[in-house]
Short mmCIF file of C-alpha atoms and ligand atoms in Angstrom, two decimals:
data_model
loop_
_atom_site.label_atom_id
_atom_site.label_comp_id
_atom_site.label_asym_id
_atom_site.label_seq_id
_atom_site.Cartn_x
_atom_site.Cartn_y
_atom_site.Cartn_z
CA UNK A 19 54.48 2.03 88.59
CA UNK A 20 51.79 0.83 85.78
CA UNK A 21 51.95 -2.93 85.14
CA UNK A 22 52.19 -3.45 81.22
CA UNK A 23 48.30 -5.13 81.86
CA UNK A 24 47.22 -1.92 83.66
CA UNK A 25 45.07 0.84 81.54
CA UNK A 26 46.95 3.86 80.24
CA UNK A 27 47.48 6.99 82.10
CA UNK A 28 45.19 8.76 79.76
CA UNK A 29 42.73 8.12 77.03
CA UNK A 30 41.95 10.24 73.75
CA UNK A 31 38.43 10.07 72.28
CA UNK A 32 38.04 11.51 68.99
CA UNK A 33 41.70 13.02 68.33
CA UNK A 34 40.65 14.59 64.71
CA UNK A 35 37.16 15.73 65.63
CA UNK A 36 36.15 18.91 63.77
CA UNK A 37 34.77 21.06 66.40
CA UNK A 38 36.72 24.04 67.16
CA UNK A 39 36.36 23.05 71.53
CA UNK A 40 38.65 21.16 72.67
CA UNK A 41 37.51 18.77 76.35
CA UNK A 42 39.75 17.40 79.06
CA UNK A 43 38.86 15.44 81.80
CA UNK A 44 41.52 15.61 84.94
CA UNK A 45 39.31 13.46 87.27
CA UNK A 46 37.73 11.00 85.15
CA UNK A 47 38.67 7.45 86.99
CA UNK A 48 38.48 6.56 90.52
CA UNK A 49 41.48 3.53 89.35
CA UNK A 50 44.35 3.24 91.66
CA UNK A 51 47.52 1.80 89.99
CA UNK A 52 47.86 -1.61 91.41
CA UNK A 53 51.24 -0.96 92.79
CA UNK A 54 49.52 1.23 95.70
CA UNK A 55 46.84 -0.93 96.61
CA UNK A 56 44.04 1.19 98.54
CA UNK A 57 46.18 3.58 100.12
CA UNK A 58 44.73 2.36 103.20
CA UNK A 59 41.13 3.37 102.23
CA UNK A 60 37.60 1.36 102.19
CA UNK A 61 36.25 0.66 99.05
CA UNK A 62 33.54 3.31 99.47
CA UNK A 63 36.14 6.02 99.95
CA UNK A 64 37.99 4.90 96.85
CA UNK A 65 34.85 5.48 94.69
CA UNK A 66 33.78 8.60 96.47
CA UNK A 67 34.06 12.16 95.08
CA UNK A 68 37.58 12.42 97.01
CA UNK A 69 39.25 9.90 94.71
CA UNK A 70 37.14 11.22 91.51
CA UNK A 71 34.36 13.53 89.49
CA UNK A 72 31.13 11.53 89.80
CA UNK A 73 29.83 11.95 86.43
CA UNK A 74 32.44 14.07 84.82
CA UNK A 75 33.97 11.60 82.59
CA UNK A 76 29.90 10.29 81.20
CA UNK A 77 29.20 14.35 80.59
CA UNK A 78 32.69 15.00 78.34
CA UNK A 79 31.91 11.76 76.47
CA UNK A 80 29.02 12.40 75.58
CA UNK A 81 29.74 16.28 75.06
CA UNK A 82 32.59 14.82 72.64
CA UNK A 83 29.80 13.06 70.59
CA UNK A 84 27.75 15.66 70.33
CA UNK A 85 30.07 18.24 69.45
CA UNK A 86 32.52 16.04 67.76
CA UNK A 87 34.92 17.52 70.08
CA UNK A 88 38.73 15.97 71.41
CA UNK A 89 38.81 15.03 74.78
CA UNK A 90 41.69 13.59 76.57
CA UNK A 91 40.37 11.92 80.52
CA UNK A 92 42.72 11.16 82.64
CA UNK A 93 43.20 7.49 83.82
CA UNK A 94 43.91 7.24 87.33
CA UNK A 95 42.60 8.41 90.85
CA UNK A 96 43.14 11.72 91.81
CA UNK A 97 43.59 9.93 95.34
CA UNK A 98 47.26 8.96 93.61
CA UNK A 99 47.94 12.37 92.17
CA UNK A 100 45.80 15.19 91.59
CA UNK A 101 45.94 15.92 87.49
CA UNK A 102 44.54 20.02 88.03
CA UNK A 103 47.19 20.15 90.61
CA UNK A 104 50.50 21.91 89.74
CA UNK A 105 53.22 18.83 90.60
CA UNK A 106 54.73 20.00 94.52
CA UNK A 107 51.66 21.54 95.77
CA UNK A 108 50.22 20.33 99.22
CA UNK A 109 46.88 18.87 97.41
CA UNK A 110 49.04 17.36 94.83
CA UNK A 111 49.22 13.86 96.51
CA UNK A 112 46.63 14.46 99.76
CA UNK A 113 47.61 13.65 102.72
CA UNK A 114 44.07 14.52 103.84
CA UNK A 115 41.34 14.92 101.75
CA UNK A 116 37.56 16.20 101.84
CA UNK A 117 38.64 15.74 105.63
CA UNK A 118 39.51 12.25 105.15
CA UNK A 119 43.53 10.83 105.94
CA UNK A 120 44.68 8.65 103.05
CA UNK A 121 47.54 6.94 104.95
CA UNK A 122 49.20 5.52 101.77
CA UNK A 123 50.10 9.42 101.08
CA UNK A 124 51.43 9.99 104.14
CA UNK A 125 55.99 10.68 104.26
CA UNK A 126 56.22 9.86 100.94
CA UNK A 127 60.07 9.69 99.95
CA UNK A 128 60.80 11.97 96.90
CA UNK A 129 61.58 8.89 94.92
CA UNK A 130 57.99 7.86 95.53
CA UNK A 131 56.41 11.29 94.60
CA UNK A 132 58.70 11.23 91.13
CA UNK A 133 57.07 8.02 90.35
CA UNK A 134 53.53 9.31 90.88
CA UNK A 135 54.61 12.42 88.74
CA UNK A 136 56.34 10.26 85.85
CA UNK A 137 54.02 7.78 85.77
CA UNK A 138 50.21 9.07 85.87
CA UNK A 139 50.75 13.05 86.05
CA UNK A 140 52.93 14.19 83.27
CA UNK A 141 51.97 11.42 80.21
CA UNK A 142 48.41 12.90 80.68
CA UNK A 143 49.50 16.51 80.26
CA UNK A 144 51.97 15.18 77.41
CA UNK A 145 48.92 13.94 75.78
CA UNK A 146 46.92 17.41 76.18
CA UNK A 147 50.03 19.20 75.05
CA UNK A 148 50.88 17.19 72.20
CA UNK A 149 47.20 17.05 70.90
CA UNK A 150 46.86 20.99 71.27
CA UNK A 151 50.34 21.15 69.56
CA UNK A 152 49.18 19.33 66.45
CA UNK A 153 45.77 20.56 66.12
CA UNK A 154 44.58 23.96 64.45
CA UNK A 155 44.12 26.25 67.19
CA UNK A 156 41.38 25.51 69.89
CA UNK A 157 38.27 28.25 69.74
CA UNK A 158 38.15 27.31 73.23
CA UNK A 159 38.39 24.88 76.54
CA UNK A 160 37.02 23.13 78.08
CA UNK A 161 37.98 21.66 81.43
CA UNK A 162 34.80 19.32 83.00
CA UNK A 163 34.49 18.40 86.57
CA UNK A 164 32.07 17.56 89.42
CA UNK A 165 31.66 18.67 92.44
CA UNK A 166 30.18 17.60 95.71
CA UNK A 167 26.77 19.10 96.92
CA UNK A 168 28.46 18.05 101.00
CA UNK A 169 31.04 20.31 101.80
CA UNK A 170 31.89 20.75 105.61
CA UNK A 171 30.96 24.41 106.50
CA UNK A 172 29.52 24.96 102.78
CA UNK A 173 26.10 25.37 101.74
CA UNK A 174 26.21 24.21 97.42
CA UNK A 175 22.70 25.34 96.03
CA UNK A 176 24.40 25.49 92.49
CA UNK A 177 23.57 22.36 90.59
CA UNK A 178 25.79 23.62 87.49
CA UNK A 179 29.09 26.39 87.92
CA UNK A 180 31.40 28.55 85.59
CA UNK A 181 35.26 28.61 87.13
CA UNK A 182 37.84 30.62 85.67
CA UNK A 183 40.85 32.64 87.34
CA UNK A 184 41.90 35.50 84.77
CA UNK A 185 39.83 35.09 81.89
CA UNK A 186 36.18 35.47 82.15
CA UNK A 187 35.56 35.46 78.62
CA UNK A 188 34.39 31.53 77.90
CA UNK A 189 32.68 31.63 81.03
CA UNK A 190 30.81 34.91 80.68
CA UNK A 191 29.08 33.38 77.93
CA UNK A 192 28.35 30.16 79.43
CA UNK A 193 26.75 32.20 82.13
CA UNK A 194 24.39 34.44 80.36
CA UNK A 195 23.51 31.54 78.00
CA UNK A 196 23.18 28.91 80.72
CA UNK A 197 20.11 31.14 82.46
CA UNK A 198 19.10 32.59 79.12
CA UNK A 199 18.17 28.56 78.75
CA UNK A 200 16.82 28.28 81.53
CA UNK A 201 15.74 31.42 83.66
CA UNK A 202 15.26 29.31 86.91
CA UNK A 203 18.92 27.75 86.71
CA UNK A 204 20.53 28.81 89.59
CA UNK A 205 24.53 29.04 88.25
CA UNK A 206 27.59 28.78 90.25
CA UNK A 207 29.94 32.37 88.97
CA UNK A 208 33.24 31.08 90.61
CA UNK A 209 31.62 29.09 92.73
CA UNK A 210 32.18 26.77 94.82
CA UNK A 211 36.07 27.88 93.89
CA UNK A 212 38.41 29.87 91.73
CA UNK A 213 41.13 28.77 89.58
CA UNK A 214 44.32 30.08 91.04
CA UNK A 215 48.17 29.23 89.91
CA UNK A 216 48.55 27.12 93.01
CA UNK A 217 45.23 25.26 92.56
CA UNK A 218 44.66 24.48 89.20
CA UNK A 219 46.95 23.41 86.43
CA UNK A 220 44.97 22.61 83.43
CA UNK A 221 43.16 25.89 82.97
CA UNK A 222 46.63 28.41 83.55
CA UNK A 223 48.75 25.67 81.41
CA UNK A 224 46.36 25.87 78.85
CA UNK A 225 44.08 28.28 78.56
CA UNK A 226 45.98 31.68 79.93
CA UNK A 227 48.99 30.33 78.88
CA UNK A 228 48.23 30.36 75.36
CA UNK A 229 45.83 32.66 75.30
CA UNK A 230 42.62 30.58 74.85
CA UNK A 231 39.27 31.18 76.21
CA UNK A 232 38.88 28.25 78.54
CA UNK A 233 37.18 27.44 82.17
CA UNK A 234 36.40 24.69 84.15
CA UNK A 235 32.33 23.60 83.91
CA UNK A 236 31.42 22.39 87.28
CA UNK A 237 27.97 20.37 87.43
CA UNK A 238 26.77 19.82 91.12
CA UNK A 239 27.35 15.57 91.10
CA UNK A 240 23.81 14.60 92.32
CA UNK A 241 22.58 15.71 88.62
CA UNK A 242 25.18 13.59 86.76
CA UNK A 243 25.29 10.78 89.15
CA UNK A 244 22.94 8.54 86.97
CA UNK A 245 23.83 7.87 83.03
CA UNK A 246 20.47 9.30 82.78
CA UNK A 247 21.50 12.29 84.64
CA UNK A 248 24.74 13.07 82.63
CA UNK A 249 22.95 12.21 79.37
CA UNK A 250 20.61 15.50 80.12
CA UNK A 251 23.48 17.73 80.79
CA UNK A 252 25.31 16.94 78.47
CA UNK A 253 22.41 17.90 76.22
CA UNK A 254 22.26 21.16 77.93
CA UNK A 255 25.63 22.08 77.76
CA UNK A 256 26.19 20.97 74.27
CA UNK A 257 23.11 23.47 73.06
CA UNK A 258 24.50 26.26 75.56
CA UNK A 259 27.70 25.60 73.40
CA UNK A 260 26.50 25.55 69.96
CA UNK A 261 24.39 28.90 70.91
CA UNK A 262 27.38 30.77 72.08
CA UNK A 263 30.07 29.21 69.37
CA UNK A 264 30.35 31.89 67.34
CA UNK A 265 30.72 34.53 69.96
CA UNK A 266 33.56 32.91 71.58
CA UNK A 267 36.42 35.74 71.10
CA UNK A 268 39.26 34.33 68.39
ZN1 ZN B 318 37.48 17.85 89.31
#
């Protein structure tokens, strides 16, 4: 599917970095692999938040920095296949997303769905896995996304949100420590979702899996929208981290 000039399907920043989090970024690129073209989308759809996380990818960069922290991003549109989506599932490859048909989805022969998986899916996870693998132990994870303050039917007032399915532990501290920062912060507590088995891959593969405190961070995208705007939350989030490191449960 990828041409041998076409990016990776991932990218690892700072492999051996000492920090004891570990980042990964599952919708970091709005890139489609030439080979589909647009999926039958405008331009302005392809670089909406249906095809990726507005921001997400400046924040764990700079987070990485900061922290000296791994990350692994992703390197293709979730529009192609969805990278915290367990391979099968419905929202996998969208037939309709964010209310919006992406014809190019739509009757896909298994053959085609394989290559999606094969090509753009699985390397990334390989990467995630293999880096975990060789590393010491993770203190924790940390999964970073962005969501969309327009939801049809959905009122979003949180501009930053904790997400975790069966262990609260990482994001319990976040929590108290993100409004111990700031008192006024209004913060998402499984909002404006939940990580379930059927919707989420990164945090069950990874973090309950194996045992290791991990949740998604969710930042509302109008605050990271601007390098300006990602710069400042990553600042946040990186002295929310360091003030809650050594609590983290080992
Ligand atoms: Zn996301």
């Amino acid at each position: 599917m990828l041409a041998p000039d076409e990016p990776p399907p991932f990218e690892v920043v700072n492999p051996d970095g000492s920090s004891g989090l570990f980042l990964f970024c599952d919708h970091a690129s709005h890139r489609l692999p030439r080979a589909l073209g647009d999926l039958g989308l405008r331009p302005d759809q392809l670089v909406d938040h249906i095809g990726w996380d507005i921001g997400a990818a400046a924040v764990a960069r700079q987070l990485s920095a900061a922290l000296d922290a791994p990350l692994v991003l992703s390197g293709y549109s979730r529009l192609a296949i969805d990278c915290n989506r367990p391979p099968g599932v419905p929202s996998s490859i969208p037939v309709v997303t964010g209310g919006v048909p992406v014809p190019g989805n739509q009757n896909l022969p298994e053959s085609a769905i394989q290559a999606r998986q094969e090509a753009l899916f699985w390397p990334y996870h390989r990467a995630i896995s293999a880096l975990l693998d060789r590393r010491p132990r993770p203190l924790a994870l940390l999964s970073v996304h962005s969501f969309t303050p327009h939801f049809p039917g959905q009122v979003r007032p949180w501009p930053v949100a904790v997400v975790y399915g069966q262990d609260r532990r990482l994001a319990s501290l976040f929590f108290d420590e993100f409004r111990r920062d700031d008192p006024s912060l209004l913060v998402g507590d499984n909002e404006p979702y939940r990580v379930t088995p059927e919707g989420d891959y990164g945090i069950p593969t990874y973090g309950e899996a194996r045992g290791i405190p991990a949740m998604l961070l969710e930042i509302r995208q109008d605050g990271i929208a601007t390098e300006q705007g990602a710069m400042a939350w990553a600042a946040r989030v990186t002295r929310v981290y360091r003030a809650i490191e050594q609590a983290i449960p080992r």
